[in-house]
Amino acid sequence: IGGGGESLLVPVMATLLSCLFSVLILWGIVQTGKPDNYTPYKISAKSWFLSFGKFLFAFGGHSAFPNFQKEMKKPRNFPGSILLAFTIKLSLYIPVGITGMLYFGGLVKPNILNNIDPSFRVLNGCILLLVTVQAIMSATILGNPVAEMVEDAIGAQHKAVFGWKRLAVRLAFVAVTVVICEAIPRFDLIMALIGGTTINTAVFILPSLFHIKLAKKDSWIYLKYTLDGISATFGVVAGCVCTFASVFHIVDELSKTSLNAFS
């Protein structure tokens, strides 16, 4: 990364913290063990599409990729960097997900931490601390491109030292984040909705359309068009179904209880 040592420190620390708390979560799941009333998880079309949206939500950093490539000292190494990043990410997600389903099955909760035995106070405290610090670092990385766009729009020089305009923009982002978190304490309900709409568009649909437009016309061009068409079509169909399933699920949960922290 071309921004210097401080630019490299945040993503490296966020990655190390992710690895550490993932190992602690696995340890907590194993130590908690299977509950006496364990039942297998029942897979349905609704649960699949909701899970699809939540899975996509975890890959919401796609919108920041152009900014990452722009700041790299060697932008041509970007594909290798992305491959490494996704390899690390999947190596953390898959073991936690599979282990949680094997141990808790149909009793697994939206937040796997709530399934870990609360008597493990030190372990739970360490996990929450690490997750919090990692989330703050990740928010700094992923939110920076959006903040810079707003700063450019209002004439704030984001390459210069922090001025009052940059400070106001960053504080506004933090304030909006806090309001959303407090207003929607059960964030799991809208994860699938966001994943099936905005992130699905950024992951499947737009990259495929852009690649069709920018792809080099060689002997592989029709194969590229075919693969891009399949990816975009899958994104549209799965995204629509996931969005409808998410909306119906939210309405169903709202009818059961109040989810607004301000009510």
PDB file of N, CA, C and O in Angstrom, residues 174-243:
ATOM      1  N   VAL A 174     -19.992   8.463  11.697  1.00  0.00           N
ATOM      2  CA  VAL A 174     -20.041   7.751  12.978  1.00  0.00           C
ATOM      3  C   VAL A 174     -21.417   7.904  13.620  1.00  0.00           C
ATOM      4  O   VAL A 174     -21.994   6.940  14.140  1.00  0.00           O
ATOM      5  N   ALA A 175     -21.975   9.129  13.578  1.00  0.00           N
ATOM      6  CA  ALA A 175     -23.284   9.381  14.182  1.00  0.00           C
ATOM      7  C   ALA A 175     -24.374   8.569  13.500  1.00  0.00           C
ATOM      8  O   ALA A 175     -25.227   7.967  14.163  1.00  0.00           O
ATOM      9  N   VAL A 176     -24.344   8.520  12.160  1.00  0.00           N
ATOM     10  CA  VAL A 176     -25.347   7.749  11.417  1.00  0.00           C
ATOM     11  C   VAL A 176     -25.229   6.263  11.755  1.00  0.00           C
ATOM     12  O   VAL A 176     -26.236   5.564  11.930  1.00  0.00           O
ATOM     13  N   THR A 177     -23.999   5.773  11.861  1.00  0.00           N
ATOM     14  CA  THR A 177     -23.780   4.368  12.208  1.00  0.00           C
ATOM     15  C   THR A 177     -24.359   4.039  13.580  1.00  0.00           C
ATOM     16  O   THR A 177     -25.021   3.008  13.765  1.00  0.00           O
ATOM     17  N   VAL A 178     -24.113   4.915  14.547  1.00  0.00           N
ATOM     18  CA  VAL A 178     -24.623   4.695  15.901  1.00  0.00           C
ATOM     19  C   VAL A 178     -26.149   4.694  15.922  1.00  0.00           C
ATOM     20  O   VAL A 178     -26.780   3.849  16.566  1.00  0.00           O
ATOM     21  N   VAL A 179     -26.754   5.614  15.187  1.00  0.00           N
ATOM     22  CA  VAL A 179     -28.218   5.694  15.141  1.00  0.00           C
ATOM     23  C   VAL A 179     -28.810   4.415  14.543  1.00  0.00           C
ATOM     24  O   VAL A 179     -29.784   3.855  15.064  1.00  0.00           O
ATOM     25  N   ILE A 180     -28.205   3.935  13.460  1.00  0.00           N
ATOM     26  CA  ILE A 180     -28.703   2.707  12.825  1.00  0.00           C
ATOM     27  C   ILE A 180     -28.570   1.520  13.772  1.00  0.00           C
ATOM     28  O   ILE A 180     -29.492   0.698  13.907  1.00  0.00           O
ATOM     29  N   CYS A 181     -27.441   1.424  14.451  1.00  0.00           N
ATOM     30  CA  CYS A 181     -27.226   0.313  15.386  1.00  0.00           C
ATOM     31  C   CYS A 181     -28.211   0.341  16.536  1.00  0.00           C
ATOM     32  O   CYS A 181     -28.710  -0.709  16.972  1.00  0.00           O
ATOM     33  N   GLU A 182     -28.514   1.519  17.050  1.00  0.00           N
ATOM     34  CA  GLU A 182     -29.452   1.634  18.162  1.00  0.00           C
ATOM     35  C   GLU A 182     -30.898   1.440  17.710  1.00  0.00           C
ATOM     36  O   GLU A 182     -31.717   0.903  18.443  1.00  0.00           O
ATOM     37  N   ALA A 183     -31.202   1.880  16.489  1.00  0.00           N
ATOM     38  CA  ALA A 183     -32.580   1.784  16.000  1.00  0.00           C
ATOM     39  C   ALA A 183     -32.933   0.357  15.588  1.00  0.00           C
ATOM     40  O   ALA A 183     -34.085  -0.046  15.655  1.00  0.00           O
ATOM     41  N   ILE A 184     -31.914  -0.407  15.149  1.00  0.00           N
ATOM     42  CA  ILE A 184     -32.164  -1.776  14.697  1.00  0.00           C
ATOM     43  C   ILE A 184     -31.248  -2.714  15.470  1.00  0.00           C
ATOM     44  O   ILE A 184     -30.212  -3.149  14.958  1.00  0.00           O
ATOM     45  N   PRO A 185     -31.601  -3.021  16.724  1.00  0.00           N
ATOM     46  CA  PRO A 185     -30.735  -3.887  17.539  1.00  0.00           C
ATOM     47  C   PRO A 185     -30.589  -5.294  16.969  1.00  0.00           C
ATOM     48  O   PRO A 185     -29.565  -5.938  17.167  1.00  0.00           O
ATOM     49  N   ARG A 186     -31.596  -5.778  16.263  1.00  0.00           N
ATOM     50  CA  ARG A 186     -31.498  -7.094  15.617  1.00  0.00           C
ATOM     51  C   ARG A 186     -31.071  -6.906  14.168  1.00  0.00           C
ATOM     52  O   ARG A 186     -31.856  -6.995  13.232  1.00  0.00           O
ATOM     53  N   PHE A 187     -29.799  -6.632  14.013  1.00  0.00           N
ATOM     54  CA  PHE A 187     -29.281  -6.320  12.689  1.00  0.00           C
ATOM     55  C   PHE A 187     -29.327  -7.521  11.759  1.00  0.00           C
ATOM     56  O   PHE A 187     -29.261  -7.369  10.533  1.00  0.00           O
ATOM     57  N   ASP A 188     -29.440  -8.736  12.327  1.00  0.00           N
ATOM     58  CA  ASP A 188     -29.483  -9.934  11.482  1.00  0.00           C
ATOM     59  C   ASP A 188     -30.682  -9.927  10.537  1.00  0.00           C
ATOM     60  O   ASP A 188     -30.653 -10.570   9.481  1.00  0.00           O
ATOM     61  N   LEU A 189     -31.723  -9.184  10.912  1.00  0.00           N
ATOM     62  CA  LEU A 189     -32.933  -9.160  10.084  1.00  0.00           C
ATOM     63  C   LEU A 189     -32.731  -8.414   8.769  1.00  0.00           C
ATOM     64  O   LEU A 189     -33.398  -8.703   7.776  1.00  0.00           O
ATOM     65  N   ILE A 190     -31.836  -7.440   8.747  1.00  0.00           N
ATOM     66  CA  ILE A 190     -31.646  -6.681   7.508  1.00  0.00           C
ATOM     67  C   ILE A 190     -30.353  -7.066   6.793  1.00  0.00           C
ATOM     68  O   ILE A 190     -30.091  -6.561   5.700  1.00  0.00           O
ATOM     69  N   MET A 191     -29.565  -7.955   7.389  1.00  0.00           N
ATOM     70  CA  MET A 191     -28.342  -8.399   6.719  1.00  0.00           C
ATOM     71  C   MET A 191     -28.659  -9.064   5.382  1.00  0.00           C
ATOM     72  O   MET A 191     -28.022  -8.792   4.364  1.00  0.00           O
ATOM     73  N   ALA A 192     -29.652  -9.971   5.395  1.00  0.00           N
ATOM     74  CA  ALA A 192     -30.030 -10.658   4.162  1.00  0.00           C
ATOM     75  C   ALA A 192     -30.603  -9.687   3.137  1.00  0.00           C
ATOM     76  O   ALA A 192     -30.372  -9.835   1.927  1.00  0.00           O
ATOM     77  N   LEU A 193     -31.339  -8.667   3.606  1.00  0.00           N
ATOM     78  CA  LEU A 193     -31.925  -7.680   2.705  1.00  0.00           C
ATOM     79  C   LEU A 193     -30.832  -6.866   2.016  1.00  0.00           C
ATOM     80  O   LEU A 193     -30.857  -6.660   0.800  1.00  0.00           O
ATOM     81  N   ILE A 194     -29.855  -6.413   2.789  1.00  0.00           N
ATOM     82  CA  ILE A 194     -28.745  -5.645   2.218  1.00  0.00           C
ATOM     83  C   ILE A 194     -27.910  -6.532   1.294  1.00  0.00           C
ATOM     84  O   ILE A 194     -27.514  -6.120   0.200  1.00  0.00           O
ATOM     85  N   GLY A 195     -27.654  -7.764   1.745  1.00  0.00           N
ATOM     86  CA  GLY A 195     -26.871  -8.675   0.924  1.00  0.00           C
ATOM     87  C   GLY A 195     -27.539  -9.007  -0.396  1.00  0.00           C
ATOM     88  O   GLY A 195     -26.872  -9.125  -1.428  1.00  0.00           O
ATOM     89  N   GLY A 196     -28.861  -9.158  -0.384  1.00  0.00           N
ATOM     90  CA  GLY A 196     -29.584  -9.524  -1.595  1.00  0.00           C
ATOM     91  C   GLY A 196     -29.841  -8.364  -2.533  1.00  0.00           C
ATOM     92  O   GLY A 196     -30.233  -8.579  -3.690  1.00  0.00           O
ATOM     93  N   THR A 197     -29.638  -7.141  -2.077  1.00  0.00           N
ATOM     94  CA  THR A 197     -29.899  -5.969  -2.926  1.00  0.00           C
ATOM     95  C   THR A 197     -28.593  -5.278  -3.324  1.00  0.00           C
ATOM     96  O   THR A 197     -28.066  -5.515  -4.413  1.00  0.00           O
ATOM     97  N   THR A 198     -28.076  -4.431  -2.465  1.00  0.00           N
ATOM     98  CA  THR A 198     -26.917  -3.613  -2.831  1.00  0.00           C
ATOM     99  C   THR A 198     -25.646  -4.438  -3.034  1.00  0.00           C
ATOM    100  O   THR A 198     -24.933  -4.269  -4.020  1.00  0.00           O
ATOM    101  N   ILE A 199     -25.362  -5.353  -2.092  1.00  0.00           N
ATOM    102  CA  ILE A 199     -24.107  -6.104  -2.192  1.00  0.00           C
ATOM    103  C   ILE A 199     -24.183  -7.118  -3.324  1.00  0.00           C
ATOM    104  O   ILE A 199     -23.194  -7.354  -4.025  1.00  0.00           O
ATOM    105  N   ASN A 200     -25.344  -7.739  -3.525  1.00  0.00           N
ATOM    106  CA  ASN A 200     -25.515  -8.645  -4.653  1.00  0.00           C
ATOM    107  C   ASN A 200     -25.270  -7.920  -5.972  1.00  0.00           C
ATOM    108  O   ASN A 200     -24.652  -8.460  -6.893  1.00  0.00           O
ATOM    109  N   THR A 201     -25.740  -6.681  -6.048  1.00  0.00           N
ATOM    110  CA  THR A 201     -25.512  -5.885  -7.255  1.00  0.00           C
ATOM    111  C   THR A 201     -24.028  -5.608  -7.463  1.00  0.00           C
ATOM    112  O   THR A 201     -23.510  -5.685  -8.585  1.00  0.00           O
ATOM    113  N   ALA A 202     -23.328  -5.310  -6.360  1.00  0.00           N
ATOM    114  CA  ALA A 202     -21.899  -4.997  -6.451  1.00  0.00           C
ATOM    115  C   ALA A 202     -21.035  -6.232  -6.673  1.00  0.00           C
ATOM    116  O   ALA A 202     -19.924  -6.126  -7.193  1.00  0.00           O
ATOM    117  N   VAL A 203     -21.537  -7.408  -6.293  1.00  0.00           N
ATOM    118  CA  VAL A 203     -20.740  -8.633  -6.386  1.00  0.00           C
ATOM    119  C   VAL A 203     -20.985  -9.383  -7.692  1.00  0.00           C
ATOM    120  O   VAL A 203     -20.031  -9.820  -8.352  1.00  0.00           O
ATOM    121  N   PHE A 204     -22.243  -9.545  -8.102  1.00  0.00           N
ATOM    122  CA  PHE A 204     -22.580 -10.370  -9.257  1.00  0.00           C
ATOM    123  C   PHE A 204     -22.924  -9.561 -10.510  1.00  0.00           C
ATOM    124  O   PHE A 204     -22.425  -9.855 -11.601  1.00  0.00           O
ATOM    125  N   ILE A 205     -23.795  -8.572 -10.354  1.00  0.00           N
ATOM    126  CA  ILE A 205     -24.389  -7.935 -11.529  1.00  0.00           C
ATOM    127  C   ILE A 205     -23.454  -6.906 -12.183  1.00  0.00           C
ATOM    128  O   ILE A 205     -23.065  -7.058 -13.348  1.00  0.00           O
ATOM    129  N   LEU A 206     -23.087  -5.870 -11.439  1.00  0.00           N
ATOM    130  CA  LEU A 206     -22.282  -4.797 -12.036  1.00  0.00           C
ATOM    131  C   LEU A 206     -20.910  -5.262 -12.529  1.00  0.00           C
ATOM    132  O   LEU A 206     -20.506  -4.892 -13.643  1.00  0.00           O
ATOM    133  N   PRO A 207     -20.153  -6.073 -11.753  1.00  0.00           N
ATOM    134  CA  PRO A 207     -18.860  -6.530 -12.291  1.00  0.00           C
ATOM    135  C   PRO A 207     -18.997  -7.298 -13.604  1.00  0.00           C
ATOM    136  O   PRO A 207     -18.167  -7.156 -14.509  1.00  0.00           O
ATOM    137  N   SER A 208     -20.050  -8.114 -13.714  1.00  0.00           N
ATOM    138  CA  SER A 208     -20.259  -8.867 -14.952  1.00  0.00           C
ATOM    139  C   SER A 208     -20.563  -7.939 -16.127  1.00  0.00           C
ATOM    140  O   SER A 208     -20.024  -8.108 -17.232  1.00  0.00           O
ATOM    141  N   LEU A 209     -21.417  -6.944 -15.891  1.00  0.00           N
ATOM    142  CA  LEU A 209     -21.755  -5.998 -16.958  1.00  0.00           C
ATOM    143  C   LEU A 209     -20.548  -5.160 -17.355  1.00  0.00           C
ATOM    144  O   LEU A 209     -20.316  -4.903 -18.542  1.00  0.00           O
ATOM    145  N   PHE A 210     -19.764  -4.733 -16.371  1.00  0.00           N
ATOM    146  CA  PHE A 210     -18.561  -3.946 -16.672  1.00  0.00           C
ATOM    147  C   PHE A 210     -17.556  -4.782 -17.453  1.00  0.00           C
ATOM    148  O   PHE A 210     -16.917  -4.281 -18.390  1.00  0.00           O
ATOM    149  N   HIS A 211     -17.425  -6.064 -17.085  1.00  0.00           N
ATOM    150  CA  HIS A 211     -16.465  -6.923 -17.779  1.00  0.00           C
ATOM    151  C   HIS A 211     -16.896  -7.171 -19.223  1.00  0.00           C
ATOM    152  O   HIS A 211     -16.051  -7.247 -20.126  1.00  0.00           O
ATOM    153  N   ILE A 212     -18.205  -7.305 -19.444  1.00  0.00           N
ATOM    154  CA  ILE A 212     -18.700  -7.463 -20.819  1.00  0.00           C
ATOM    155  C   ILE A 212     -18.321  -6.242 -21.659  1.00  0.00           C
ATOM    156  O   ILE A 212     -17.924  -6.361 -22.825  1.00  0.00           O
ATOM    157  N   LYS A 213     -18.403  -5.070 -21.050  1.00  0.00           N
ATOM    158  CA  LYS A 213     -18.087  -3.826 -21.765  1.00  0.00           C
ATOM    159  C   LYS A 213     -16.590  -3.661 -22.001  1.00  0.00           C
ATOM    160  O   LYS A 213     -16.161  -3.174 -23.055  1.00  0.00           O
ATOM    161  N   LEU A 214     -15.787  -4.093 -21.024  1.00  0.00           N
ATOM    162  CA  LEU A 214     -14.352  -3.820 -21.078  1.00  0.00           C
ATOM    163  C   LEU A 214     -13.513  -5.002 -21.545  1.00  0.00           C
ATOM    164  O   LEU A 214     -12.311  -4.843 -21.773  1.00  0.00           O
ATOM    165  N   ALA A 215     -14.111  -6.190 -21.673  1.00  0.00           N
ATOM    166  CA  ALA A 215     -13.343  -7.392 -22.007  1.00  0.00           C
ATOM    167  C   ALA A 215     -12.650  -7.248 -23.359  1.00  0.00           C
ATOM    168  O   ALA A 215     -13.213  -6.715 -24.320  1.00  0.00           O
ATOM    169  N   LYS A 216     -11.423  -7.734 -23.388  1.00  0.00           N
ATOM    170  CA  LYS A 216     -10.651  -7.718 -24.629  1.00  0.00           C
ATOM    171  C   LYS A 216     -11.238  -8.713 -25.616  1.00  0.00           C
ATOM    172  O   LYS A 216     -11.491  -9.864 -25.286  1.00  0.00           O
ATOM    173  N   LYS A 217     -11.470  -8.260 -26.860  1.00  0.00           N
ATOM    174  CA  LYS A 217     -12.073  -9.109 -27.881  1.00  0.00           C
ATOM    175  C   LYS A 217     -11.014 -10.025 -28.485  1.00  0.00           C
ATOM    176  O   LYS A 217     -10.315  -9.659 -29.431  1.00  0.00           O
ATOM    177  N   ASP A 218     -10.905 -11.225 -27.912  1.00  0.00           N
ATOM    178  CA  ASP A 218      -9.971 -12.222 -28.410  1.00  0.00           C
ATOM    179  C   ASP A 218     -10.732 -13.520 -28.695  1.00  0.00           C
ATOM    180  O   ASP A 218     -11.965 -13.517 -28.791  1.00  0.00           O
ATOM    181  N   SER A 219     -10.012 -14.626 -28.816  1.00  0.00           N
ATOM    182  CA  SER A 219     -10.650 -15.905 -29.126  1.00  0.00           C
ATOM    183  C   SER A 219     -11.527 -16.422 -27.993  1.00  0.00           C
ATOM    184  O   SER A 219     -12.334 -17.337 -28.191  1.00  0.00           O
ATOM    185  N   TRP A 220     -11.380 -15.847 -26.791  1.00  0.00           N
ATOM    186  CA  TRP A 220     -12.152 -16.281 -25.623  1.00  0.00           C
ATOM    187  C   TRP A 220     -13.349 -15.370 -25.352  1.00  0.00           C
ATOM    188  O   TRP A 220     -14.015 -15.517 -24.340  1.00  0.00           O
ATOM    189  N   ILE A 221     -13.603 -14.432 -26.242  1.00  0.00           N
ATOM    190  CA  ILE A 221     -14.606 -13.410 -25.959  1.00  0.00           C
ATOM    191  C   ILE A 221     -15.994 -13.995 -25.724  1.00  0.00           C
ATOM    192  O   ILE A 221     -16.718 -13.569 -24.819  1.00  0.00           O
ATOM    193  N   TYR A 222     -16.391 -15.007 -26.505  1.00  0.00           N
ATOM    194  CA  TYR A 222     -17.738 -15.565 -26.337  1.00  0.00           C
ATOM    195  C   TYR A 222     -17.864 -16.354 -25.034  1.00  0.00           C
ATOM    196  O   TYR A 222     -18.932 -16.363 -24.407  1.00  0.00           O
ATOM    197  N   LEU A 223     -16.766 -16.988 -24.621  1.00  0.00           N
ATOM    198  CA  LEU A 223     -16.777 -17.677 -23.337  1.00  0.00           C
ATOM    199  C   LEU A 223     -16.904 -16.662 -22.204  1.00  0.00           C
ATOM    200  O   LEU A 223     -17.648 -16.884 -21.231  1.00  0.00           O
ATOM    201  N   LYS A 224     -16.207 -15.543 -22.338  1.00  0.00           N
ATOM    202  CA  LYS A 224     -16.291 -14.484 -21.333  1.00  0.00           C
ATOM    203  C   LYS A 224     -17.716 -13.938 -21.250  1.00  0.00           C
ATOM    204  O   LYS A 224     -18.256 -13.736 -20.153  1.00  0.00           O
ATOM    205  N   TYR A 225     -18.317 -13.691 -22.432  1.00  0.00           N
ATOM    206  CA  TYR A 225     -19.686 -13.182 -22.449  1.00  0.00           C
ATOM    207  C   TYR A 225     -20.644 -14.184 -21.798  1.00  0.00           C
ATOM    208  O   TYR A 225     -21.564 -13.793 -21.058  1.00  0.00           O
ATOM    209  N   THR A 226     -20.438 -15.471 -22.070  1.00  0.00           N
ATOM    210  CA  THR A 226     -21.317 -16.507 -21.517  1.00  0.00           C
ATOM    211  C   THR A 226     -21.210 -16.556 -20.001  1.00  0.00           C
ATOM    212  O   THR A 226     -22.222 -16.571 -19.288  1.00  0.00           O
ATOM    213  N   LEU A 227     -19.984 -16.578 -19.492  1.00  0.00           N
ATOM    214  CA  LEU A 227     -19.780 -16.643 -18.042  1.00  0.00           C
ATOM    215  C   LEU A 227     -20.297 -15.386 -17.357  1.00  0.00           C
ATOM    216  O   LEU A 227     -20.920 -15.454 -16.287  1.00  0.00           O
ATOM    217  N   ASP A 228     -20.050 -14.226 -17.976  1.00  0.00           N
ATOM    218  CA  ASP A 228     -20.559 -12.975 -17.402  1.00  0.00           C
ATOM    219  C   ASP A 228     -22.086 -12.948 -17.419  1.00  0.00           C
ATOM    220  O   ASP A 228     -22.721 -12.476 -16.468  1.00  0.00           O
ATOM    221  N   GLY A 229     -22.681 -13.476 -18.501  1.00  0.00           N
ATOM    222  CA  GLY A 229     -24.136 -13.516 -18.574  1.00  0.00           C
ATOM    223  C   GLY A 229     -24.734 -14.422 -17.517  1.00  0.00           C
ATOM    224  O   GLY A 229     -25.751 -14.084 -16.893  1.00  0.00           O
ATOM    225  N   ILE A 230     -24.102 -15.568 -17.286  1.00  0.00           N
ATOM    226  CA  ILE A 230     -24.574 -16.496 -16.247  1.00  0.00           C
ATOM    227  C   ILE A 230     -24.478 -15.843 -14.873  1.00  0.00           C
ATOM    228  O   ILE A 230     -25.401 -15.918 -14.055  1.00  0.00           O
ATOM    229  N   SER A 231     -23.349 -15.174 -14.627  1.00  0.00           N
ATOM    230  CA  SER A 231     -23.146 -14.524 -13.325  1.00  0.00           C
ATOM    231  C   SER A 231     -24.175 -13.422 -13.088  1.00  0.00           C
ATOM    232  O   SER A 231     -24.773 -13.338 -12.007  1.00  0.00           O
ATOM    233  N   ALA A 232     -24.395 -12.587 -14.109  1.00  0.00           N
ATOM    234  CA  ALA A 232     -25.359 -11.496 -13.963  1.00  0.00           C
ATOM    235  C   ALA A 232     -26.780 -12.019 -13.803  1.00  0.00           C
ATOM    236  O   ALA A 232     -27.552 -11.514 -12.968  1.00  0.00           O
ATOM    237  N   THR A 233     -27.135 -13.041 -14.589  1.00  0.00           N
ATOM    238  CA  THR A 233     -28.479 -13.615 -14.493  1.00  0.00           C
ATOM    239  C   THR A 233     -28.716 -14.241 -13.121  1.00  0.00           C
ATOM    240  O   THR A 233     -29.776 -14.057 -12.516  1.00  0.00           O
ATOM    241  N   PHE A 234     -27.719 -14.978 -12.642  1.00  0.00           N
ATOM    242  CA  PHE A 234     -27.839 -15.571 -11.309  1.00  0.00           C
ATOM    243  C   PHE A 234     -28.012 -14.484 -10.252  1.00  0.00           C
ATOM    244  O   PHE A 234     -28.824 -14.615  -9.329  1.00  0.00           O
ATOM    245  N   GLY A 235     -27.249 -13.408 -10.392  1.00  0.00           N
ATOM    246  CA  GLY A 235     -27.357 -12.313  -9.431  1.00  0.00           C
ATOM    247  C   GLY A 235     -28.730 -11.686  -9.412  1.00  0.00           C
ATOM    248  O   GLY A 235     -29.281 -11.395  -8.347  1.00  0.00           O
ATOM    249  N   VAL A 236     -29.310 -11.486 -10.596  1.00  0.00           N
ATOM    250  CA  VAL A 236     -30.639 -10.870 -10.678  1.00  0.00           C
ATOM    251  C   VAL A 236     -31.696 -11.777 -10.064  1.00  0.00           C
ATOM    252  O   VAL A 236     -32.513 -11.343  -9.230  1.00  0.00           O
ATOM    253  N   VAL A 237     -31.696 -13.059 -10.469  1.00  0.00           N
ATOM    254  CA  VAL A 237     -32.719 -13.992  -9.995  1.00  0.00           C
ATOM    255  C   VAL A 237     -32.588 -14.234  -8.493  1.00  0.00           C
ATOM    256  O   VAL A 237     -33.555 -14.097  -7.730  1.00  0.00           O
ATOM    257  N   ALA A 238     -31.381 -14.601  -8.059  1.00  0.00           N
ATOM    258  CA  ALA A 238     -31.166 -14.879  -6.635  1.00  0.00           C
ATOM    259  C   ALA A 238     -31.391 -13.632  -5.797  1.00  0.00           C
ATOM    260  O   ALA A 238     -31.936 -13.703  -4.694  1.00  0.00           O
ATOM    261  N   GLY A 239     -30.982 -12.482  -6.317  1.00  0.00           N
ATOM    262  CA  GLY A 239     -31.174 -11.238  -5.573  1.00  0.00           C
ATOM    263  C   GLY A 239     -32.636 -10.900  -5.372  1.00  0.00           C
ATOM    264  O   GLY A 239     -33.048 -10.483  -4.285  1.00  0.00           O
ATOM    265  N   CYS A 240     -33.449 -11.079  -6.419  1.00  0.00           N
ATOM    266  CA  CYS A 240     -34.885 -10.794  -6.310  1.00  0.00           C
ATOM    267  C   CYS A 240     -35.554 -11.716  -5.297  1.00  0.00           C
ATOM    268  O   CYS A 240     -36.325 -11.264  -4.435  1.00  0.00           O
ATOM    269  N   VAL A 241     -35.278 -13.015  -5.416  1.00  0.00           N
ATOM    270  CA  VAL A 241     -35.888 -13.975  -4.494  1.00  0.00           C
ATOM    271  C   VAL A 241     -35.427 -13.714  -3.067  1.00  0.00           C
ATOM    272  O   VAL A 241     -36.227 -13.739  -2.120  1.00  0.00           O
ATOM    273  N   CYS A 242     -34.123 -13.443  -2.897  1.00  0.00           N
ATOM    274  CA  CYS A 242     -33.583 -13.161  -1.562  1.00  0.00           C
ATOM    275  C   CYS A 242     -34.211 -11.905  -0.964  1.00  0.00           C
ATOM    276  O   CYS A 242     -34.527 -11.866   0.227  1.00  0.00           O
ATOM    277  N   THR A 243     -34.405 -10.887  -1.801  1.00  0.00           N
ATOM    278  CA  THR A 243     -35.001  -9.639  -1.320  1.00  0.00           C
ATOM    279  C   THR A 243     -36.433  -9.860  -0.847  1.00  0.00           C
ATOM    280  O   THR A 243     -36.827  -9.401   0.233  1.00  0.00           O
TER     281      THR A 243
END
